[in-house]
Amino acid sequence: MQGPGGPGPPPPPTHTPQAFGRAAPTGNSIMRAPPPAPVQQPQTLDPEALLEEKARKWQQLNAKRYGEKRKHGYVEAQKEDMPPEHVRKVIRDHGDMSSRKFRHDKRVYLGALKFVPHAVYKLLENMPMPWQQVKHVRVLYHITGAISFVDEVPLVIEPVYIAQWGTMWIMMRREKRDRRHFKRMRFPPFDDEEPPLDYADNLLDVDPLEAIELELDEEEDSSVFDWFYDDHPLKYTKFVNGPSYRSWKLPLPIMSTLYRLAGQLLSDLTDQNYFYLFDTASFITAKSLNMCIPGGPKFEPLFRDMDTRDEDWNEFNDINKLIIRSPIRTEYKVAFPYLYNNRPRKVQLSTYHYPMVTYIKMEDPDLPAFYFDPLIHPIPLTSHRGLSKPAGWWKMMRRRTLSCQRVWTLS
């Protein structure tokens, strides 16, 4: 910088240096683009090499997913299955929590209280069935005895399970008559000051009662005779995908036997018109309209802006309003939501009528498959011995023909 009247600062350079330390080009130099990168030819790998590469990546992925997880250099030890005596000892030692040696565990016990409903739910979920004499389950428990869970989910094949309970219905009727397995309880079973019973001292050495099983016939029930009351029926057979019971496919003899054994629990109602306005679509419509079908469930309102007292237009001052003098029933509003409601939102239209069902369950198993029941298929008995007809025979046949035409017209 010079004083007043001196020359000013030099002008800035016309080109700035490049970012990677190269010198700035002068006015006579020419900017040239970098040479293009050589094109790499794609390597063609044989199928064996591709398969080995995929196997290596899959092994790395599983090593990260299921390997030992390190936290700041510390490897958490894998928990092994403990014998049942260990959890029994933990519960027995922590039976009386008033001792001073458990004063540090009280926070753990208070924190475990919110998981008690889930523990009771898992206990009820894995309750042994009447046809099971003993059921062994895995238990997940806290080391302080604060909480324990049954660590299993019962999986069944639905038709087998329904058939098993169908046979139990028959046996329970006999049990109610004979009273061999059950006794009436005296309530309350425990006093307020009575300590809980210890399992190892009171129940471990008691022999369980025999399981309740229906005596199956070796000929009629031959398709299910060998495995019907097993703990996990058809577990490792070709009919089931495996222990998960995710998919199953049973042959016709097994399905027919299961259907016959479950007949006590299956409904005789095969007509879908019986459930008119008592299906899922009608319930959703009733919830959307903030209504309750007579005899049906009650829901929280789906829309809370249903107050019609502040409307600008109602049936008294709207000239285009259709006024219905007779009271509109709730069934009308649910069945025809767009006709009898001012503001239908999120409604579903249910089926008005299904085709008529003429199926009648056969009580006699010896009847043929295609059996015409006389209740819905009246076949009149006529005599073909002679050609002469009694008096009034043609009039009677004409009346029957007209009545049959009328029945078919109505149906």
CSV table of N, CA, C and O in Angstrom, one decimal, residues 232-337:
chain,number,residue,atom,x,y,z
A,232,HIS,N,-47.6,-83.7,19.8
A,232,HIS,CA,-47.4,-82.9,18.5
A,232,HIS,C,-47.7,-83.9,17.4
A,232,HIS,O,-46.8,-84.5,16.8
A,233,PRO,N,-49.0,-84.1,17.1
A,233,PRO,CA,-49.4,-85.1,16.0
A,233,PRO,C,-48.8,-84.7,14.7
A,233,PRO,O,-48.8,-83.5,14.3
A,234,LEU,N,-48.4,-85.7,13.9
A,234,LEU,CA,-47.9,-85.6,12.6
A,234,LEU,C,-46.8,-84.6,12.4
A,234,LEU,O,-46.7,-83.8,11.5
A,235,LYS,N,-45.9,-84.5,13.4
A,235,LYS,CA,-44.9,-83.5,13.5
A,235,LYS,C,-43.9,-83.7,12.4
A,235,LYS,O,-43.5,-82.7,11.7
A,236,TYR,N,-43.3,-84.9,12.2
A,236,TYR,CA,-42.3,-85.1,11.2
A,236,TYR,C,-42.8,-86.1,10.1
A,236,TYR,O,-42.2,-87.1,9.8
A,237,THR,N,-44.0,-85.8,9.6
A,237,THR,CA,-44.5,-86.6,8.5
A,237,THR,C,-44.6,-85.7,7.3
A,237,THR,O,-44.4,-84.5,7.3
A,238,LYS,N,-45.0,-86.4,6.2
A,238,LYS,CA,-45.2,-85.7,4.9
A,238,LYS,C,-46.4,-84.8,4.8
A,238,LYS,O,-46.5,-84.0,3.9
A,239,PHE,N,-47.3,-84.9,5.8
A,239,PHE,CA,-48.5,-84.1,5.8
A,239,PHE,C,-48.3,-82.7,6.4
A,239,PHE,O,-49.1,-81.8,6.2
A,240,VAL,N,-47.2,-82.5,7.1
A,240,VAL,CA,-46.9,-81.2,7.7
A,240,VAL,C,-45.5,-80.7,7.3
A,240,VAL,O,-44.6,-81.6,7.1
A,241,ASN,N,-45.3,-79.4,7.3
A,241,ASN,CA,-44.0,-78.9,6.8
A,241,ASN,C,-43.0,-79.1,7.9
A,241,ASN,O,-41.8,-79.1,7.6
A,242,GLY,N,-43.3,-79.3,9.2
A,242,GLY,CA,-42.3,-79.4,10.2
A,242,GLY,C,-42.9,-79.0,11.6
A,242,GLY,O,-44.1,-79.0,11.7
A,243,PRO,N,-42.0,-78.8,12.5
A,243,PRO,CA,-42.5,-78.4,13.9
A,243,PRO,C,-43.3,-77.1,13.9
A,243,PRO,O,-44.0,-76.9,14.9
A,244,SER,N,-43.1,-76.2,12.9
A,244,SER,CA,-43.8,-74.9,13.0
A,244,SER,C,-45.3,-75.1,12.7
A,244,SER,O,-46.1,-74.1,13.0
A,245,TYR,N,-45.7,-76.2,12.0
A,245,TYR,CA,-47.1,-76.3,11.6
A,245,TYR,C,-47.7,-75.2,10.8
A,245,TYR,O,-48.8,-74.8,10.8
A,246,ARG,N,-46.8,-74.6,10.0
A,246,ARG,CA,-47.2,-73.4,9.2
A,246,ARG,C,-48.1,-73.9,8.1
A,246,ARG,O,-49.0,-73.1,7.7
A,247,SER,N,-47.9,-75.0,7.5
A,247,SER,CA,-48.8,-75.5,6.4
A,247,SER,C,-49.0,-77.0,6.6
A,247,SER,O,-48.1,-77.7,7.1
A,248,TRP,N,-50.1,-77.5,6.3
A,248,TRP,CA,-50.4,-78.9,6.4
A,248,TRP,C,-51.4,-79.2,5.3
A,248,TRP,O,-52.1,-78.4,4.7
A,249,LYS,N,-51.4,-80.5,4.9
A,249,LYS,CA,-52.3,-81.0,3.8
A,249,LYS,C,-52.6,-82.5,4.2
A,249,LYS,O,-51.8,-83.3,4.0
A,250,LEU,N,-53.8,-82.7,4.7
A,250,LEU,CA,-54.2,-84.0,5.1
A,250,LEU,C,-55.0,-84.7,4.1
A,250,LEU,O,-55.8,-84.0,3.4
A,251,PRO,N,-54.9,-86.0,3.9
A,251,PRO,CA,-55.7,-86.7,2.9
A,251,PRO,C,-57.1,-86.8,3.3
A,251,PRO,O,-57.5,-86.5,4.4
A,252,LEU,N,-57.9,-87.3,2.3
A,252,LEU,CA,-59.4,-87.3,2.5
A,252,LEU,C,-59.8,-88.3,3.6
A,252,LEU,O,-60.7,-87.9,4.4
A,253,PRO,N,-59.2,-89.5,3.8
A,253,PRO,CA,-59.7,-90.3,4.9
A,253,PRO,C,-59.4,-89.7,6.3
A,253,PRO,O,-60.3,-89.8,7.2
A,254,ILE,N,-58.3,-89.0,6.5
A,254,ILE,CA,-58.0,-88.4,7.8
A,254,ILE,C,-59.0,-87.2,8.0
A,254,ILE,O,-59.6,-87.0,9.1
A,255,MET,N,-59.3,-86.4,7.0
A,255,MET,CA,-60.2,-85.3,7.1
A,255,MET,C,-61.6,-85.7,7.4
A,255,MET,O,-62.3,-85.1,8.2
A,256,SER,N,-62.0,-86.8,6.8
A,256,SER,CA,-63.4,-87.3,7.0
A,256,SER,C,-63.5,-87.8,8.4
A,256,SER,O,-64.6,-87.6,9.1
A,257,THR,N,-62.5,-88.5,8.9
A,257,THR,CA,-62.6,-89.0,10.3
A,257,THR,C,-62.5,-87.9,11.3
A,257,THR,O,-63.3,-87.9,12.3
A,258,LEU,N,-61.7,-86.8,11.0
A,258,LEU,CA,-61.6,-85.7,11.9
A,258,LEU,C,-63.0,-84.9,11.9
A,258,LEU,O,-63.4,-84.4,12.9
A,259,TYR,N,-63.6,-84.8,10.8
A,259,TYR,CA,-64.9,-84.2,10.7
A,259,TYR,C,-66.0,-84.9,11.5
A,259,TYR,O,-66.8,-84.3,12.1
A,260,ARG,N,-65.9,-86.2,11.4
A,260,ARG,CA,-66.9,-87.0,12.2
A,260,ARG,C,-66.6,-86.9,13.7
A,260,ARG,O,-67.6,-86.8,14.5
A,261,LEU,N,-65.4,-86.9,14.1
A,261,LEU,CA,-65.1,-86.7,15.5
A,261,LEU,C,-65.4,-85.3,16.1
A,261,LEU,O,-65.7,-85.2,17.2
A,262,ALA,N,-65.3,-84.4,15.2
A,262,ALA,CA,-65.5,-83.0,15.6
A,262,ALA,C,-67.0,-82.6,15.4
A,262,ALA,O,-67.3,-81.4,15.6
A,263,GLY,N,-67.9,-83.5,15.1
A,263,GLY,CA,-69.2,-83.2,14.8
A,263,GLY,C,-70.0,-82.5,15.9
A,263,GLY,O,-71.0,-81.8,15.7
A,264,GLN,N,-69.5,-82.8,17.2
A,264,GLN,CA,-70.2,-82.2,18.4
A,264,GLN,C,-70.0,-80.7,18.5
A,264,GLN,O,-70.8,-80.0,19.1
A,265,LEU,N,-68.9,-80.2,17.9
A,265,LEU,CA,-68.6,-78.8,18.1
A,265,LEU,C,-68.9,-78.0,16.8
A,265,LEU,O,-68.9,-76.8,16.9
A,266,LEU,N,-69.1,-78.7,15.7
A,266,LEU,CA,-69.3,-77.9,14.4
A,266,LEU,C,-70.7,-77.5,14.3
A,266,LEU,O,-71.7,-78.2,14.8
A,267,SER,N,-70.9,-76.3,13.8
A,267,SER,CA,-72.3,-75.7,13.7
A,267,SER,C,-73.1,-76.4,12.6
A,267,SER,O,-72.5,-76.8,11.5
A,268,ASP,N,-74.4,-76.5,12.8
A,268,ASP,CA,-75.3,-77.0,11.7
A,268,ASP,C,-75.8,-75.9,10.8
A,268,ASP,O,-76.5,-76.2,9.9
A,269,LEU,N,-75.4,-74.7,11.1
A,269,LEU,CA,-75.9,-73.5,10.3
A,269,LEU,C,-75.0,-73.4,9.1
A,269,LEU,O,-73.8,-72.9,9.2
A,270,THR,N,-75.5,-73.7,8.0
A,270,THR,CA,-74.7,-73.6,6.7
A,270,THR,C,-75.3,-72.5,5.9
A,270,THR,O,-74.7,-72.1,4.8
A,271,ASP,N,-76.4,-71.9,6.3
A,271,ASP,CA,-77.0,-70.8,5.5
A,271,ASP,C,-76.4,-69.5,5.9
A,271,ASP,O,-76.6,-69.1,7.1
A,272,GLN,N,-75.8,-68.8,5.0
A,272,GLN,CA,-75.2,-67.5,5.4
A,272,GLN,C,-76.2,-66.4,5.6
A,272,GLN,O,-75.9,-65.4,6.2
A,273,ASN,N,-77.4,-66.6,5.1
A,273,ASN,CA,-78.5,-65.6,5.4
A,273,ASN,C,-78.8,-65.5,6.8
A,273,ASN,O,-79.5,-64.6,7.3
A,274,TYR,N,-78.5,-66.5,7.6
A,274,TYR,CA,-78.8,-66.5,9.0
A,274,TYR,C,-78.0,-65.4,9.7
A,274,TYR,O,-78.5,-64.9,10.7
A,275,PHE,N,-76.8,-65.0,9.2
A,275,PHE,CA,-76.0,-64.0,9.8
A,275,PHE,C,-76.2,-62.6,9.1
A,275,PHE,O,-75.3,-61.8,9.1
A,276,TYR,N,-77.4,-62.4,8.6
A,276,TYR,CA,-77.6,-61.1,7.9
A,276,TYR,C,-77.6,-60.0,9.0
A,276,TYR,O,-78.1,-60.1,10.1
A,277,LEU,N,-76.9,-58.9,8.7
A,277,LEU,CA,-76.6,-57.7,9.6
A,277,LEU,C,-75.9,-58.2,10.8
A,277,LEU,O,-75.9,-57.4,11.8
A,278,PHE,N,-75.2,-59.3,10.8
A,278,PHE,CA,-74.4,-59.7,12.0
A,278,PHE,C,-73.1,-60.3,11.5
A,278,PHE,O,-72.6,-61.3,11.9
A,279,ASP,N,-72.5,-59.5,10.5
A,279,ASP,CA,-71.2,-59.9,9.9
A,279,ASP,C,-70.2,-58.7,10.1
A,279,ASP,O,-70.6,-57.7,10.6
A,280,THR,N,-69.0,-58.9,9.6
A,280,THR,CA,-68.0,-57.9,9.7
A,280,THR,C,-68.3,-56.6,9.0
A,280,THR,O,-68.1,-55.5,9.6
A,281,ALA,N,-68.9,-56.7,7.8
A,281,ALA,CA,-69.2,-55.4,7.1
A,281,ALA,C,-70.3,-54.6,7.9
A,281,ALA,O,-70.2,-53.4,7.9
A,282,SER,N,-71.3,-55.3,8.4
A,282,SER,CA,-72.3,-54.6,9.1
A,282,SER,C,-71.8,-54.0,10.4
A,282,SER,O,-72.2,-52.9,10.8
A,283,PHE,N,-70.9,-54.7,11.1
A,283,PHE,CA,-70.3,-54.1,12.3
A,283,PHE,C,-69.5,-52.9,12.0
A,283,PHE,O,-69.5,-51.9,12.8
A,284,ILE,N,-68.7,-52.9,10.9
A,284,ILE,CA,-67.9,-51.7,10.5
A,284,ILE,C,-68.8,-50.6,10.2
A,284,ILE,O,-68.6,-49.4,10.5
A,285,THR,N,-69.9,-50.9,9.5
A,285,THR,CA,-70.9,-49.8,9.2
A,285,THR,C,-71.5,-49.2,10.4
A,285,THR,O,-71.7,-48.0,10.6
A,286,ALA,N,-71.9,-50.1,11.4
A,286,ALA,CA,-72.5,-49.6,12.6
A,286,ALA,C,-71.5,-48.7,13.4
A,286,ALA,O,-71.8,-47.7,14.0
A,287,LYS,N,-70.2,-49.1,13.4
A,287,LYS,CA,-69.2,-48.3,14.1
A,287,LYS,C,-69.0,-47.0,13.4
A,287,LYS,O,-68.8,-45.9,14.0
A,288,SER,N,-69.0,-47.0,12.1
A,288,SER,CA,-68.8,-45.7,11.3
A,288,SER,C,-70.0,-44.8,11.5
A,288,SER,O,-69.8,-43.6,11.5
A,289,LEU,N,-71.2,-45.3,11.7
A,289,LEU,CA,-72.4,-44.5,11.9
A,289,LEU,C,-72.6,-44.2,13.3
A,289,LEU,O,-73.6,-43.5,13.6
A,290,ASN,N,-71.8,-44.7,14.2
A,290,ASN,CA,-72.0,-44.5,15.7
A,290,ASN,C,-73.3,-45.1,16.1
A,290,ASN,O,-74.1,-44.4,16.8
A,291,MET,N,-73.6,-46.3,15.7
A,291,MET,CA,-74.9,-46.9,16.1
A,291,MET,C,-74.5,-48.3,16.7
A,291,MET,O,-73.4,-48.8,16.6
A,292,CYS,N,-75.6,-48.9,17.2
A,292,CYS,CA,-75.5,-50.2,17.8
A,292,CYS,C,-76.6,-51.1,17.3
A,292,CYS,O,-77.8,-50.8,17.4
A,293,ILE,N,-76.2,-52.2,16.6
A,293,ILE,CA,-77.2,-53.1,16.1
A,293,ILE,C,-77.9,-53.8,17.3
A,293,ILE,O,-77.2,-54.2,18.2
A,294,PRO,N,-79.2,-53.9,17.3
A,294,PRO,CA,-79.8,-54.6,18.5
A,294,PRO,C,-79.3,-56.0,18.7
A,294,PRO,O,-79.3,-56.8,17.8
A,295,GLY,N,-78.8,-56.2,19.9
A,295,GLY,CA,-78.2,-57.5,20.1
A,295,GLY,C,-76.8,-57.7,19.7
A,295,GLY,O,-76.2,-58.7,19.9
A,296,GLY,N,-76.2,-56.7,19.1
A,296,GLY,CA,-74.8,-56.7,18.6
A,296,GLY,C,-73.8,-56.0,19.5
A,296,GLY,O,-74.2,-55.5,20.6
A,297,PRO,N,-72.6,-55.9,19.1
A,297,PRO,CA,-71.6,-55.2,20.0
A,297,PRO,C,-71.7,-53.7,19.9
A,297,PRO,O,-72.3,-53.1,19.0
A,298,LYS,N,-71.1,-53.1,20.9
A,298,LYS,CA,-71.1,-51.6,21.0
A,298,LYS,C,-69.6,-51.2,20.8
A,298,LYS,O,-68.7,-51.8,21.4
A,299,PHE,N,-69.4,-50.1,20.0
A,299,PHE,CA,-68.1,-49.7,19.7
A,299,PHE,C,-67.9,-48.2,20.1
A,299,PHE,O,-68.9,-47.5,20.4
A,300,GLU,N,-66.7,-47.8,20.2
A,300,GLU,CA,-66.4,-46.4,20.4
A,300,GLU,C,-66.6,-45.7,19.1
A,300,GLU,O,-66.4,-46.3,18.0
A,301,PRO,N,-67.1,-44.5,19.1
A,301,PRO,CA,-67.5,-43.8,17.8
A,301,PRO,C,-66.2,-43.6,17.0
A,301,PRO,O,-65.2,-43.2,17.4
A,302,LEU,N,-66.4,-43.9,15.7
A,302,LEU,CA,-65.3,-43.7,14.7
A,302,LEU,C,-65.1,-42.2,14.4
A,302,LEU,O,-64.0,-41.7,14.2
A,303,PHE,N,-66.2,-41.5,14.3
A,303,PHE,CA,-66.1,-40.0,14.0
A,303,PHE,C,-66.9,-39.4,15.2
A,303,PHE,O,-68.0,-39.7,15.5
A,304,ARG,N,-66.2,-38.4,15.7
A,304,ARG,CA,-66.8,-37.7,16.9
A,304,ARG,C,-67.5,-36.4,16.5
A,304,ARG,O,-67.8,-35.6,17.4
A,305,ASP,N,-67.6,-36.0,15.2
A,305,ASP,CA,-68.2,-34.8,14.8
A,305,ASP,C,-69.6,-35.1,14.3
A,305,ASP,O,-70.0,-34.6,13.2
A,306,MET,N,-70.3,-36.0,15.0
A,306,MET,CA,-71.6,-36.4,14.5
A,306,MET,C,-72.8,-35.6,15.1
A,306,MET,O,-73.9,-36.0,15.0
A,307,ASP,N,-72.5,-34.5,15.8
A,307,ASP,CA,-73.5,-33.7,16.5
A,307,ASP,C,-74.3,-32.9,15.4
A,307,ASP,O,-73.7,-32.1,14.7
A,308,THR,N,-75.6,-33.2,15.3
A,308,THR,CA,-76.4,-32.5,14.3
A,308,THR,C,-77.2,-31.4,14.8
A,308,THR,O,-78.1,-30.9,14.1
A,309,ARG,N,-77.0,-31.0,16.0
A,309,ARG,CA,-77.9,-29.9,16.6
A,309,ARG,C,-77.5,-28.5,16.0
A,309,ARG,O,-78.4,-27.7,16.1
A,310,ASP,N,-76.3,-28.4,15.5
A,310,ASP,CA,-75.9,-27.1,15.0
A,310,ASP,C,-75.9,-27.0,13.5
A,310,ASP,O,-75.2,-26.2,12.9
A,311,GLU,N,-76.7,-27.9,12.9
A,311,GLU,CA,-76.8,-27.8,11.4
A,311,GLU,C,-77.5,-26.6,10.9
A,311,GLU,O,-78.5,-26.2,11.6
A,312,ASP,N,-77.1,-26.1,9.8
A,312,ASP,CA,-77.9,-25.0,9.2
A,312,ASP,C,-79.1,-25.5,8.5
A,312,ASP,O,-80.1,-24.8,8.5
A,313,TRP,N,-79.1,-26.7,8.0
A,313,TRP,CA,-80.3,-27.3,7.3
A,313,TRP,C,-80.6,-28.6,8.0
A,313,TRP,O,-79.8,-29.4,8.3
A,314,ASN,N,-81.9,-28.7,8.3
A,314,ASN,CA,-82.4,-30.0,8.8
A,314,ASN,C,-83.7,-30.3,8.1
A,314,ASN,O,-84.1,-29.7,7.1
A,315,GLU,N,-84.4,-31.3,8.6
A,315,GLU,CA,-85.6,-31.8,7.9
A,315,GLU,C,-86.7,-30.8,8.0
A,315,GLU,O,-87.8,-31.0,7.3
A,316,PHE,N,-86.6,-29.8,8.8
A,316,PHE,CA,-87.7,-28.9,9.0
A,316,PHE,C,-87.6,-27.6,8.1
A,316,PHE,O,-88.6,-27.0,7.9
A,317,ASN,N,-86.4,-27.3,7.7
A,317,ASN,CA,-86.3,-26.0,6.9
A,317,ASN,C,-85.6,-26.3,5.6
A,317,ASN,O,-85.3,-25.3,4.9
A,318,ASP,N,-85.4,-27.5,5.2
A,318,ASP,CA,-84.8,-27.8,3.9
A,318,ASP,C,-86.0,-28.3,3.0
A,318,ASP,O,-86.7,-29.3,3.2
A,319,ILE,N,-86.2,-27.5,1.8
A,319,ILE,CA,-87.3,-27.8,0.9
A,319,ILE,C,-87.0,-29.1,0.1
A,319,ILE,O,-87.9,-29.7,-0.5
A,320,ASN,N,-85.7,-29.5,0.0
A,320,ASN,CA,-85.4,-30.6,-0.8
A,320,ASN,C,-85.2,-31.9,0.1
A,320,ASN,O,-84.8,-32.9,-0.4
A,321,LYS,N,-85.5,-31.8,1.3
A,321,LYS,CA,-85.4,-32.9,2.3
A,321,LYS,C,-86.5,-33.9,2.1
A,321,LYS,O,-87.7,-33.5,2.0
A,322,LEU,N,-86.2,-35.2,2.1
A,322,LEU,CA,-87.2,-36.2,2.1
A,322,LEU,C,-87.6,-36.5,3.5
A,322,LEU,O,-86.8,-37.0,4.3
A,323,ILE,N,-88.8,-36.2,3.8
A,323,ILE,CA,-89.3,-36.4,5.2
A,323,ILE,C,-90.0,-37.8,5.3
A,323,ILE,O,-90.9,-38.1,4.5
A,324,ILE,N,-89.5,-38.6,6.2
A,324,ILE,CA,-90.1,-39.9,6.4
A,324,ILE,C,-90.8,-39.9,7.7
A,324,ILE,O,-90.2,-39.7,8.8
A,325,ARG,N,-92.1,-40.1,7.7
A,325,ARG,CA,-92.9,-40.0,8.9
A,325,ARG,C,-92.7,-41.2,9.9
A,325,ARG,O,-92.7,-41.0,11.1
A,326,SER,N,-92.6,-42.4,9.3
A,326,SER,CA,-92.4,-43.5,10.2
A,326,SER,C,-91.0,-43.6,10.7
A,326,SER,O,-90.1,-43.1,10.1
A,327,PRO,N,-90.8,-44.1,12.0
A,327,PRO,CA,-89.5,-44.1,12.6
A,327,PRO,C,-88.5,-45.0,11.8
A,327,PRO,O,-88.9,-46.1,11.3
A,328,ILE,N,-87.3,-44.5,11.6
A,328,ILE,CA,-86.3,-45.2,10.9
A,328,ILE,C,-85.5,-46.1,11.9
A,328,ILE,O,-84.9,-45.6,12.8
A,329,ARG,N,-85.6,-47.4,11.7
A,329,ARG,CA,-84.9,-48.3,12.6
A,329,ARG,C,-83.4,-48.4,12.4
A,329,ARG,O,-83.0,-48.0,11.3
A,330,THR,N,-82.7,-48.8,13.4
A,330,THR,CA,-81.2,-48.9,13.2
A,330,THR,C,-80.9,-49.9,12.2
A,330,THR,O,-79.9,-49.7,11.4
A,331,GLU,N,-81.6,-51.0,12.0
A,331,GLU,CA,-81.3,-52.0,11.0
A,331,GLU,C,-81.4,-51.4,9.6
A,331,GLU,O,-80.6,-51.7,8.7
A,332,TYR,N,-82.4,-50.5,9.4
A,332,TYR,CA,-82.5,-49.8,8.1
A,332,TYR,C,-81.3,-49.0,7.8
A,332,TYR,O,-80.7,-49.0,6.7
A,333,LYS,N,-80.8,-48.3,8.8
A,333,LYS,CA,-79.6,-47.4,8.5
A,333,LYS,C,-78.3,-48.2,8.3
A,333,LYS,O,-77.5,-47.7,7.6
A,334,VAL,N,-78.2,-49.3,8.9
A,334,VAL,CA,-77.0,-50.2,8.7
A,334,VAL,C,-77.1,-50.9,7.4
A,334,VAL,O,-76.1,-51.0,6.6
A,335,ALA,N,-78.3,-51.4,7.0
A,335,ALA,CA,-78.5,-52.2,5.8
A,335,ALA,C,-78.3,-51.3,4.6
A,335,ALA,O,-77.8,-51.7,3.6
A,336,PHE,N,-78.9,-50.0,4.7
A,336,PHE,CA,-78.9,-49.1,3.5
A,336,PHE,C,-78.3,-47.8,4.0
A,336,PHE,O,-79.0,-46.8,4.3
A,337,PRO,N,-77.0,-47.7,4.2
A,337,PRO,CA,-76.4,-46.5,4.8
A,337,PRO,C,-76.5,-45.3,4.0
A,337,PRO,O,-76.5,-44.2,4.5
